[in-house]
Tab-separated table of C-alpha atoms in Angstrom:
chain	number	residue	atom	x	y	z
L	40	MET	CA	79.786	129.373	162.386
L	41	HIS	CA	82.379	129.348	165.087
L	42	CYS	CA	83.913	132.043	167.247
L	43	ARG	CA	87.449	131.487	168.431
L	44	ASN	CA	86.547	129.121	171.251
L	45	ASN	CA	87.491	125.511	171.846
L	46	GLY	CA	84.083	123.858	171.531
L	47	SER	CA	82.099	126.251	173.750
L	48	LEU	CA	82.170	129.714	175.291
L	49	PRO	CA	84.278	130.049	178.471
L	50	GLN	CA	81.115	130.695	180.498
L	51	GLY	CA	79.178	128.000	178.628
L	52	ASP	CA	76.739	128.105	175.714
L	53	LYS	CA	73.379	129.575	176.677
L	54	GLY	CA	70.431	130.147	174.356
L	55	ARG	CA	71.363	132.308	171.371
L	56	ARG	CA	74.709	133.180	172.964
L	57	ARG	CA	76.826	130.296	171.776
L	58	SER	CA	80.201	129.506	170.275
L	59	LYS	CA	78.560	128.178	167.130
L	60	LEU	CA	75.304	128.256	165.233
L	61	VAL	CA	74.077	125.642	162.775
L	62	LEU	CA	71.801	127.032	160.068
L	63	TYR	CA	68.837	124.889	159.098
L	64	LYS	CA	66.129	125.497	156.534
L	65	ARG	CA	63.333	127.360	158.297
L	66	ASP	CA	59.797	126.018	158.415
L	67	ARG	CA	58.690	129.238	156.751
L	68	PRO	CA	60.903	131.514	154.651
L	69	ASN	CA	61.710	134.877	156.197
L	70	GLY	CA	64.098	136.177	153.550
L	71	ILE	CA	63.753	139.530	151.819
L	72	LYS	CA	64.758	141.078	148.510
L	73	ARG	CA	65.018	144.640	147.290
L	74	SER	CA	61.750	146.133	146.094
L	75	LYS	CA	62.334	149.822	145.287
L	76	HIS	CA	64.320	152.869	146.325
L	77	TYR	CA	63.624	156.593	146.325
L	78	VAL	CA	64.845	159.918	147.732
L	79	VAL	CA	63.062	161.649	150.628
L	80	LYS	CA	63.594	165.008	152.355
L	81	THR	CA	62.356	163.952	155.787
L	82	PRO	CA	63.659	160.406	156.325
L	83	HIS	CA	62.557	160.201	159.951
L	84	ALA	CA	58.951	160.745	158.825
L	85	SER	CA	59.043	158.304	155.905
L	86	GLN	CA	56.248	155.742	155.886
L	87	ALA	CA	58.727	152.920	155.236
L	88	ILE	CA	60.656	153.875	158.380
L	89	LEU	CA	57.557	154.201	160.531
L	90	ASP	CA	56.002	150.928	159.304
L	91	THR	CA	57.296	148.177	161.619
L	92	THR	CA	56.180	145.486	159.171
L	93	GLN	CA	58.321	146.911	156.344
L	94	HIS	CA	62.019	146.077	156.016
L	95	SER	CA	63.919	149.148	154.875
L	96	ILE	CA	67.361	150.739	154.747
L	97	SER	CA	67.819	154.484	155.046
L	98	TYR	CA	71.030	156.036	153.752
L	99	THR	CA	71.306	159.633	154.922
L	100	LEU	CA	73.045	161.934	152.413
L	101	SER	CA	72.445	165.108	154.416
L	102	ARG	CA	70.231	166.363	157.217
L	103	ASN	CA	67.356	166.870	154.788
L	104	GLN	CA	67.963	164.183	152.207
L	105	ALA	CA	68.102	160.400	152.387
L	106	ILE	CA	67.649	157.402	150.135
L	107	ILE	CA	65.135	154.812	151.289
L	108	VAL	CA	65.414	151.235	150.061
L	109	GLU	CA	62.351	149.097	150.640
L	110	TYR	CA	62.393	145.307	150.757
L	111	MET	CA	59.731	142.727	150.068
L	112	PRO	CA	59.374	139.094	151.243
L	113	ASP	CA	61.422	136.531	149.349
L	114	GLU	CA	60.022	132.998	149.354
L	115	ASP	CA	63.348	131.572	148.149
L	116	THR	CA	65.607	132.682	151.011
L	117	ASP	CA	65.957	132.393	154.784
L	118	MET	CA	67.497	135.275	156.721
L	119	PHE	CA	69.705	134.866	159.789
L	120	GLN	CA	70.995	137.851	161.748
L	121	ILE	CA	74.132	138.155	163.869
L	122	GLY	CA	75.104	140.816	166.385
L	123	ARG	CA	75.760	141.865	169.959
L	124	SER	CA	72.129	142.679	170.693
L	125	SER	CA	69.951	140.165	172.540
L	126	GLU	CA	66.806	141.507	170.864
L	127	PRO	CA	64.550	138.981	169.040
L	128	PRO	CA	65.752	139.809	165.477
L	129	ILE	CA	69.212	138.455	166.329
L	130	ASP	CA	69.603	134.701	165.788
L	131	PHE	CA	73.234	134.448	166.883
L	132	VAL	CA	74.377	136.666	169.761
L	133	VAL	CA	78.135	137.207	169.696
L	134	MET	CA	80.317	138.876	172.317
L	135	ASP	CA	83.784	140.351	172.121
L	136	THR	CA	86.491	137.703	172.087
L	137	VAL	CA	88.752	137.904	175.145
L	138	PRO	CA	92.327	136.789	174.323
L	139	GLY	CA	93.027	133.465	175.968
L	140	GLY	CA	89.337	132.566	176.073
L	141	GLU	CA	89.024	133.641	179.711
L	142	LYS	CA	86.243	135.528	181.445
L	143	CYS	CA	86.531	139.194	182.320
L	144	SER	CA	87.208	139.860	185.975
L	145	GLU	CA	84.253	140.684	188.177
L	146	GLY	CA	83.086	144.263	188.006
L	147	ARG	CA	85.091	144.932	184.881
L	148	VAL	CA	83.056	146.310	181.999
L	149	LEU	CA	84.597	146.400	178.552
L	150	ALA	CA	83.309	148.674	175.809
L	151	SER	CA	82.156	146.372	173.035
L	152	THR	CA	83.353	147.008	169.512
L	153	ILE	CA	80.787	144.697	167.911
L	154	SER	CA	77.709	146.217	166.319
L	155	ARG	CA	74.408	145.413	167.982
L	156	PHE	CA	73.099	144.398	164.550
L	157	ALA	CA	76.349	143.414	162.850
L	158	CYS	CA	75.363	141.451	159.763
L	159	ARG	CA	72.782	139.262	158.117
L	160	ILE	CA	73.021	136.098	156.040
L	161	LEU	CA	70.577	135.168	153.312
L	162	ALA	CA	70.549	131.429	152.566
L	163	ASN	CA	69.028	130.092	149.356
L	164	ARG	CA	66.287	127.592	150.230
L	165	ASN	CA	66.577	125.915	146.826
L	166	ASN	CA	70.376	125.788	146.753
L	167	PRO	CA	71.851	125.124	150.235
L	168	LYS	CA	75.357	125.827	148.909
L	169	GLU	CA	74.517	129.487	148.281
L	170	SER	CA	74.560	131.798	151.286
L	171	ARG	CA	75.318	135.499	151.047
L	172	ILE	CA	76.475	137.830	153.791
L	173	TYR	CA	75.508	141.493	154.120
L	174	ALA	CA	76.893	143.908	156.685
L	175	ALA	CA	74.343	145.429	159.089
L	176	GLY	CA	71.184	143.753	160.333
L	177	PHE	CA	67.607	144.942	160.775
L	178	ASP	CA	66.578	146.144	164.228
L	179	SER	CA	63.309	145.386	166.021
L	180	SER	CA	61.575	147.976	163.813
L	181	ARG	CA	62.977	146.241	160.717
L	182	ASN	CA	65.121	149.246	159.848
L	183	ILE	CA	68.797	149.830	159.055
L	184	PHE	CA	70.161	153.380	159.266
L	185	LEU	CA	73.324	154.304	157.388
L	186	GLY	CA	74.980	157.356	155.936
L	187	VAL	CA	76.936	160.494	156.647
L	188	THR	CA	74.811	161.983	159.430
L	189	GLU	CA	72.705	159.002	160.538
L	190	PHE	CA	69.989	161.230	162.058
L	191	LYS	CA	72.346	162.778	164.597
L	192	SER	CA	69.537	165.017	165.775
L	193	GLY	CA	65.980	163.956	166.482
L	194	ARG	CA	66.516	160.238	165.845
L	195	LYS	CA	64.509	157.799	167.917
L	196	SER	CA	65.690	154.441	166.651
L	197	LEU	CA	68.976	153.400	165.147
L	198	GLY	CA	70.193	150.095	163.821
L	199	ASP	CA	73.393	150.708	165.729
L	200	ASP	CA	74.947	153.242	168.089
L	201	GLU	CA	78.384	154.806	167.841
L	202	ARG	CA	80.988	152.310	168.957
L	203	LEU	CA	84.702	151.765	169.180
L	204	GLY	CA	86.556	149.846	166.496
L	205	ARG	CA	87.111	150.136	162.774
L	206	PRO	CA	85.859	153.305	161.143
L	207	LYS	CA	83.218	153.001	158.474
L	208	THR	CA	84.577	152.366	155.002
L	209	ALA	CA	83.364	152.248	151.434
L	210	THR	CA	82.802	149.111	149.361
L	211	THR	CA	84.153	149.659	145.849
L	212	ASP	CA	87.224	147.638	144.925
L	213	GLU	CA	89.263	150.786	144.329
L	214	ILE	CA	88.360	152.298	147.697
L	215	LEU	CA	88.849	148.945	149.437
L	216	ALA	CA	92.385	148.671	148.121
L	217	LYS	CA	93.105	152.159	149.398
L	218	VAL	CA	91.541	151.466	152.801
L	219	HIS	CA	93.409	148.155	153.129
L	220	GLN	CA	96.741	149.823	152.426
L	221	MET	CA	95.965	152.671	154.819
L	222	VAL	CA	95.176	150.197	157.591
L	223	LEU	CA	98.348	148.272	156.975
L	224	ASP	CA	100.335	151.517	157.092
L	225	ASP	CA	98.681	152.373	160.419
L	226	ARG	CA	97.403	155.702	159.150
L	227	ARG	CA	94.380	157.638	160.295
L	228	ILE	CA	91.324	157.077	158.112
L	229	LYS	CA	89.282	160.104	157.128
L	230	VAL	CA	85.770	158.761	157.502
L	231	ARG	CA	83.969	161.659	155.848
L	232	GLU	CA	85.989	161.504	152.628
L	233	ILE	CA	85.297	157.790	152.198
L	234	ALA	CA	81.654	158.184	153.204
L	235	GLU	CA	81.166	160.861	150.551
L	236	GLU	CA	82.462	158.490	147.877
L	237	LYS	CA	79.995	155.871	149.106
L	238	ALA	CA	77.171	158.427	149.147
L	239	THR	CA	77.755	159.098	145.454
L	240	LYS	CA	77.009	155.452	144.683
L	241	TRP	CA	73.795	155.612	146.673
L	242	GLN	CA	72.702	158.769	144.867
L	243	GLU	CA	73.248	157.066	141.533
L	244	GLY	CA	71.427	153.939	142.713
L	245	HIS	CA	74.344	151.614	142.002
L	246	ASP	CA	74.966	148.473	144.101
L	247	ILE	CA	72.926	149.820	146.999
L	248	ASP	CA	72.114	146.297	148.151
L	249	GLY	CA	75.727	145.229	148.463
L	250	LEU	CA	77.687	145.087	151.684
L	251	THR	CA	77.089	148.246	153.645
L	252	THR	CA	79.439	150.390	155.710
L	253	ASN	CA	79.272	148.805	159.158
L	254	GLY	CA	82.869	147.612	159.364
L	255	VAL	CA	82.405	143.898	158.555
L	256	LEU	CA	85.314	142.275	156.753
L	257	ILE	CA	85.464	138.826	155.190
L	258	MET	CA	88.303	136.674	153.920
L	259	HIS	CA	87.831	133.753	151.532
L	260	PRO	CA	90.495	131.012	151.632
L	261	GLN	CA	92.480	130.479	148.455
L	262	GLY	CA	91.850	126.829	147.649
L	263	GLN	CA	89.989	124.051	149.409
L	264	PHE	CA	89.831	124.776	153.149
L	265	CYS	CA	89.721	121.202	154.452
L	266	GLY	CA	91.557	118.382	152.743
L	267	GLY	CA	93.376	120.686	150.350
L	268	ASP	CA	96.227	123.150	150.381
L	269	ALA	CA	94.319	126.301	151.206
L	270	GLU	CA	96.096	129.572	151.879
L	271	PRO	CA	94.666	132.691	153.516
L	272	GLY	CA	93.090	135.243	151.211
L	273	ILE	CA	92.800	139.024	151.525
L	274	TRP	CA	90.560	140.796	153.998
L	275	LYS	CA	88.115	143.202	152.403
L	276	GLU	CA	84.554	144.389	152.231
L	277	VAL	CA	82.876	142.960	149.171
L	278	GLU	CA	79.752	143.298	147.109
L	279	GLY	CA	77.874	141.358	144.455
L	280	VAL	CA	78.787	137.703	143.929
L	281	SER	CA	81.890	138.097	146.118
L	282	ASN	CA	79.712	138.010	149.231
L	283	VAL	CA	78.825	134.354	148.645
L	284	LEU	CA	80.226	132.454	151.619
L	285	GLN	CA	82.444	129.447	150.976
L	286	ASP	CA	83.848	126.778	153.236
L	287	GLY	CA	86.495	128.387	155.424
L	288	THR	CA	85.413	132.009	154.952
L	289	LEU	CA	86.346	134.191	157.929
L	290	ILE	CA	83.967	136.967	159.010
L	291	ASP	CA	85.400	139.696	161.208
L	292	LEU	CA	82.908	141.755	163.220
L	293	CYS	CA	85.497	144.079	164.787
L	294	GLY	CA	85.643	142.341	168.146
L	295	ALA	CA	84.890	138.718	167.230
L	296	THR	CA	85.819	136.579	164.247
L	297	LEU	CA	83.525	133.908	162.849
L	298	LEU	CA	84.451	130.930	160.700
L	299	TRP	CA	81.906	129.757	158.118
L	300	ARG	CA	81.842	126.032	157.472
L	301	SER	CA	79.715	124.402	154.817
L	302	ALA	CA	78.004	121.046	155.247
L	303	GLU	CA	80.228	119.561	152.534
L	304	GLY	CA	83.349	120.941	154.195
L	305	LEU	CA	82.419	119.644	157.635
L	306	ALA	CA	81.884	116.197	156.135
L	307	LYS	CA	85.604	116.197	155.230
L	308	SER	CA	86.687	117.495	158.625
L	309	PRO	CA	87.687	115.235	161.500
L	310	THR	CA	85.014	114.420	164.038
L	311	LYS	CA	85.383	115.117	167.743
L	312	GLU	CA	85.597	111.366	168.311
L	313	TYR	CA	88.461	111.115	165.805
L	314	LEU	CA	90.385	113.895	167.536
L	315	GLU	CA	89.881	112.205	170.877
L	316	SER	CA	91.161	108.957	169.377
L	317	LEU	CA	94.362	110.758	168.329
L	318	VAL	CA	94.862	111.867	171.920
L	319	ASP	CA	94.146	108.351	173.142
L	320	LYS	CA	96.712	106.961	170.704
L	321	VAL	CA	99.443	109.234	172.069
L	322	ASN	CA	98.446	108.451	175.648
L	323	ALA	CA	98.521	104.721	174.853
L	324	GLU	CA	102.234	105.029	174.092
L	325	ARG	CA	102.685	106.150	177.722
L	326	PRO	CA	104.874	109.252	177.290
L	327	MET	CA	107.034	109.865	180.351
L	328	CYS	CA	108.553	112.842	182.124
L	329	PRO	CA	112.360	112.382	182.116
L	330	VAL	CA	112.660	114.136	185.490
L	331	GLY	CA	109.762	112.773	187.531
L	332	LEU	CA	109.759	109.460	185.600
L	333	ASN	CA	105.959	109.484	185.730
L	334	THR	CA	103.535	108.752	182.908
L	335	LEU	CA	101.953	111.789	181.273
L	336	VAL	CA	98.334	111.949	180.131
L	337	ILE	CA	97.199	114.549	177.585
L	338	PRO	CA	93.785	115.894	178.605
L	339	ARG	CA	91.126	116.288	175.960
L	340	LYS	CA	90.225	119.683	177.378
L	341	SER	CA	92.271	122.195	179.357
L	342	SER	CA	89.768	122.116	182.239
L	343	GLN	CA	89.573	118.321	182.334
L	344	ASP	CA	91.239	115.985	184.811
L	345	ALA	CA	92.001	118.678	187.377
L	346	ASP	CA	92.719	115.917	189.887
L	347	LYS	CA	95.529	114.507	187.722
L	348	GLN	CA	97.925	117.444	187.752
L	349	ASP	CA	100.865	115.111	188.335
L	350	LYS	CA	100.138	113.596	184.913
L	351	GLN	CA	99.534	116.902	183.117
L	352	PRO	CA	102.082	117.377	180.298
L	353	TYR	CA	103.864	120.699	179.716
L	354	VAL	CA	105.766	121.821	176.625
L	355	TYR	CA	108.936	123.895	176.440
L	356	LEU	CA	108.076	126.433	173.760
L	357	ASN	CA	111.663	126.956	172.593
L	358	CYS	CA	112.385	123.309	171.860
L	359	GLY	CA	109.116	121.340	171.894
L	360	HIS	CA	110.096	118.781	174.527
L	361	VAL	CA	107.116	117.565	176.536
L	362	GLN	CA	107.615	116.936	180.245
L	363	GLY	CA	105.709	117.027	183.511
L	364	LEU	CA	105.652	119.908	185.983
L	365	HIS	CA	108.773	119.898	188.134
L	366	ASP	CA	111.233	122.245	189.796
L	367	TRP	CA	114.283	121.273	187.764
L	368	GLY	CA	115.756	124.138	185.733
L	369	VAL	CA	113.592	126.842	187.284
L	370	GLU	CA	115.208	130.257	186.845
L	371	LYS	CA	114.535	132.505	189.824
L	372	GLY	CA	112.895	135.822	189.110
L	373	SER	CA	111.635	134.810	185.658
L	374	ASN	CA	109.160	132.540	183.905
L	375	SER	CA	111.903	130.707	182.066
L	376	ARG	CA	112.966	127.144	182.671
L	377	THR	CA	115.844	125.103	181.358
L	378	CYS	CA	114.828	121.979	179.449
L	379	SER	CA	116.348	118.863	180.991
L	380	MET	CA	116.721	117.262	177.550
L	381	CYS	CA	118.394	119.951	175.424
L	382	PHE	CA	119.231	122.575	178.070
L	383	LYS	CA	117.513	125.374	176.143
L	384	SER	CA	115.906	128.014	178.317
L	385	GLY	CA	112.459	129.411	177.699
L	386	PRO	CA	108.832	129.434	178.795
L	387	MET	CA	106.947	126.247	179.593
L	388	VAL	CA	103.149	125.989	179.291
L	389	LYS	CA	100.444	123.441	179.939
L	390	LEU	CA	99.571	121.263	176.936
L	391	SER	CA	95.948	120.689	175.915
L	392	MET	CA	94.112	119.443	172.838
L	393	GLY	CA	92.337	121.705	170.380
L	394	ILE	CA	89.073	119.773	170.320
L	395	GLU	CA	86.873	121.954	168.049
L	396	PRO	CA	86.727	119.981	164.760
L	397	ALA	CA	85.643	122.937	162.611
L	398	PHE	CA	89.060	124.602	162.967
L	399	TYR	CA	90.922	121.634	161.486
L	400	VAL	CA	92.006	121.780	157.851
L	401	ASP	CA	92.907	118.097	157.672
L	402	SER	CA	92.506	114.712	159.335
L	403	GLY	CA	96.204	114.032	159.342
L	404	PRO	CA	98.223	111.547	161.401
L	405	PRO	CA	98.985	112.346	165.026
L	406	THR	CA	102.098	114.425	164.356
L	407	PHE	CA	101.216	117.157	166.772
L	408	TYR	CA	102.308	120.765	166.913
L	409	ALA	CA	101.411	123.322	169.576
L	410	PHE	CA	100.670	127.020	169.339
L	411	ASN	CA	102.989	129.449	171.090
L	412	PRO	CA	102.266	130.662	173.784
L	413	CYS	CA	98.948	128.992	174.727
L	414	GLY	CA	99.936	125.333	174.301
L	415	HIS	CA	96.888	124.195	172.333
L	416	MET	CA	97.912	121.264	170.165
L	417	ALA	CA	96.548	120.177	166.778
L	418	THR	CA	97.650	118.468	163.575
L	419	GLU	CA	100.599	119.876	161.654
L	420	LYS	CA	98.622	121.308	158.725
L	421	THR	CA	96.067	122.911	161.000
L	422	VAL	CA	98.623	124.655	163.186
L	423	LYS	CA	100.669	125.866	160.225
L	424	TYR	CA	97.568	127.217	158.441
L	425	TRP	CA	96.304	129.278	161.364
L	426	ALA	CA	99.813	130.543	162.125
L	427	ILE	CA	99.806	132.486	158.833
L	428	VAL	CA	96.209	133.724	158.996
L	429	GLN	CA	96.321	137.429	159.791
L	430	ILE	CA	93.162	138.414	161.695
L	431	PRO	CA	92.165	142.082	162.117
L	432	HIS	CA	93.003	143.284	165.609
L	433	GLY	CA	91.842	146.727	166.702
L	434	THR	CA	91.749	149.463	164.077
L	435	SER	CA	95.199	149.208	162.569
L	436	ALA	CA	96.740	145.801	163.126
L	437	PHE	CA	96.623	142.237	161.838
L	438	ASP	CA	97.832	139.399	164.066
L	439	SER	CA	97.868	135.607	164.047
L	440	PHE	CA	95.836	133.941	166.804
L	441	CYS	CA	95.276	130.474	168.178
L	442	PRO	CA	91.818	129.549	166.823
L	443	PHE	CA	90.967	127.626	169.995
L	444	CYS	CA	91.476	130.441	172.515
L	445	ALA	CA	92.143	133.667	170.557
L	446	THR	CA	95.564	134.113	172.139
L	447	PRO	CA	97.918	136.151	169.902
L	448	LEU	CA	100.783	133.972	168.689
L	449	GLN	CA	104.306	134.875	169.749
L	450	GLY	CA	107.653	134.472	168.087
L	451	TYR	CA	108.355	132.953	164.704
L	452	PRO	CA	106.785	130.798	163.389
L	453	GLY	CA	104.269	130.927	166.256
L	454	TYR	CA	104.261	127.193	166.953
L	455	VAL	CA	106.526	124.320	167.940
L	456	LYS	CA	106.684	120.625	167.036
L	457	LEU	CA	106.018	118.390	170.036
L	458	ILE	CA	108.672	115.894	171.097
L	459	PHE	CA	107.463	113.160	173.457
L	460	ASN	CA	109.722	110.841	175.441
């Protein structure tokens, strides 16, 4: 699974805080499956909640009534948990994605919108192709707390604290359609009304092991993600068989977006060595700057070859011409420059290769395009696919981003074809 980073986190991959996590079959299964559920009047005193060896979910209907769902070990599945917390139950620690992939300035603290225990994945040990995602993860006491009141008084341990970001929503298809339309219309969402509809399902005991109400959205691609003609699907919370992850599924945690890649899908994707060979092939043709008349060299990473700035290529985003850095055509008092080839004025940015193979949807020929405005370059199909993927942004917006740095795309269509001299 990959966050929107070009191969690694800006500050580097460390321990469980990484840009990607590869899931392997565990030496011993740690999966769980639903055992039983029942109604209690004092949820905070329930034996299942107090027992730290018992996995359980508590859905609070009112201050004095809650439904407890107990789980039992499942020898056929492995469980992996994802969230902001660095506590031991979390296998993959994710942080909020900063647009542009840069670090926050010193002393600046941003309120995270990602849940401490955001979601969990159950992988079938007997069928590696089957992995299911569930919103919310178990805390150190092996509990998940959900519901209308969530023990607002007298609670000692919660699976998650109040946080900024998307409000909690229901999971039925009818409610999801309504929520999706409300978000698109930028309307306020009445949390209590939706929560009450969800509570009815819990009272009736229907689908109480489906995706919960922690604000996790997923989007399955329509068609084969890599090597096909996939198109973006629809963002929604799902339940039942719909929560089976497929190659190219996007998982939004309200602050970071993950991309799920299957082993079969990655086998069809280009390797890092192949991508580097594409860069080498372009460099071998010795592209030149028409102003400085010097040879340009495309770096494999944006931070690479800092001592070769005179060879660093730049792209004019309004026309796609690639040149070196020079003072010709500079417009005083603005960031615009006039292209020496076509005389169009517009911004010019540094060009660098998108080197994370998992984001590529093809292994096409080196006909490169670049995202606007970050300048990350990739194959034509890859750039055009991500330019139409609408990723949730905040509580009421969907935007297209560069997958390599999470920079929001600008203009239409959000990319430009590169023209080398």
